Amino acid sequence: MKQTHYSRLLDYLKNYGSITSLEAIRDLGNTRLSATIFDLKRDGYIIDTDMVKVATRFTKPNGDKVFTNVAKYTLN
């Protein structure tokens, strides 16, 4: 069977439980995670979205880390 973004993401969620966009790019080569999540939800999969705070690679002038929020998708 041919692997697609859809099937790779579904396998990943079944194995690891959750995913962020960085993990999707790094581990699956999927740069359109939200579109694939949309397709899974359309097909009846229950996927929760939580916003999580993560450090960026940037720092403030005083040396403090810069944070941003990213979506974390969890398969239920």
Tab-separated table of C-alpha atoms in Angstrom:
chain	number	residue	atom	x	y	z
A	1	MET	CA	0.000	0.000	0.000
A	2	LYS	CA	1.284	3.462	-0.901
A	3	GLN	CA	2.126	5.649	2.084
A	4	THR	CA	0.481	9.079	2.065
A	5	HIS	CA	0.570	12.026	4.460
A	6	TYR	CA	-2.795	10.786	5.723
A	7	SER	CA	-1.670	7.211	6.428
A	8	ARG	CA	1.714	8.231	7.844
A	9	LEU	CA	0.069	10.743	10.197
A	10	LEU	CA	-2.546	8.237	11.328
A	11	ASP	CA	0.171	5.662	12.066
A	12	TYR	CA	2.225	8.275	13.923
A	13	LEU	CA	-0.733	9.317	16.088
A	14	LYS	CA	-1.549	5.688	16.876
A	15	ASN	CA	2.077	5.042	17.896
A	16	TYR	CA	2.925	8.287	19.700
A	17	GLY	CA	-0.473	9.726	20.647
A	18	SER	CA	0.191	13.325	19.643
A	19	ILE	CA	2.077	15.531	17.191
A	20	THR	CA	3.120	19.154	16.645
A	21	SER	CA	3.929	20.861	13.353
A	22	LEU	CA	7.684	20.627	14.007
A	23	GLU	CA	7.413	16.871	14.605
A	24	ALA	CA	5.297	16.496	11.456
A	25	ILE	CA	7.920	18.271	9.356
A	26	ARG	CA	10.879	16.501	10.958
A	27	ASP	CA	9.450	12.990	11.273
A	28	LEU	CA	6.933	12.777	8.421
A	29	GLY	CA	7.924	15.439	5.899
A	30	ASN	CA	4.427	16.877	6.234
A	31	THR	CA	4.411	20.681	5.936
A	32	ARG	CA	0.609	20.886	5.867
A	33	LEU	CA	-0.257	19.182	9.141
A	34	SER	CA	-3.471	21.098	9.773
A	35	ALA	CA	-4.832	20.086	6.361
A	36	THR	CA	-4.130	16.413	7.069
A	37	ILE	CA	-5.695	16.746	10.535
A	38	PHE	CA	-8.765	18.264	8.853
A	39	ASP	CA	-9.031	15.229	6.566
A	40	LEU	CA	-8.740	12.817	9.509
A	41	LYS	CA	-11.447	14.687	11.442
A	42	ARG	CA	-13.670	14.714	8.341
A	43	ASP	CA	-13.352	10.931	8.237
A	44	GLY	CA	-14.500	10.575	11.839
A	45	TYR	CA	-11.282	10.464	13.847
A	46	ILE	CA	-11.503	12.362	17.125
A	47	ILE	CA	-8.487	14.617	17.427
A	48	ASP	CA	-8.111	17.231	20.157
A	49	THR	CA	-6.126	20.417	19.685
A	50	ASP	CA	-4.248	22.018	22.567
A	51	MET	CA	-2.019	25.058	22.405
A	52	VAL	CA	1.353	24.481	24.066
A	53	LYS	CA	4.076	27.003	24.847
A	54	VAL	CA	7.472	26.199	23.323
A	55	ALA	CA	10.805	27.990	23.271
A	56	THR	CA	11.977	29.391	19.942
A	57	ARG	CA	15.587	29.608	18.811
A	58	PHE	CA	15.555	33.335	19.538
A	59	THR	CA	16.489	35.265	22.673
A	60	LYS	CA	15.597	38.703	23.950
A	61	PRO	CA	18.324	41.359	24.252
A	62	ASN	CA	18.585	40.497	27.974
A	63	GLY	CA	19.270	36.826	27.142
A	64	ASP	CA	15.833	35.445	28.067
A	65	LYS	CA	14.330	32.856	25.730
A	66	VAL	CA	11.477	33.806	23.421
A	67	PHE	CA	8.395	31.557	23.549
A	68	THR	CA	5.524	30.958	21.164
A	69	ASN	CA	2.380	28.825	21.156
A	70	VAL	CA	1.924	25.895	18.777
A	71	ALA	CA	-0.896	23.433	18.216
A	72	LYS	CA	-0.475	19.941	19.596
A	73	TYR	CA	-2.864	17.394	18.106
A	74	THR	CA	-3.850	14.325	20.136
A	75	LEU	CA	-5.725	11.264	18.833
A	76	ASN	CA	-8.526	10.022	21.082
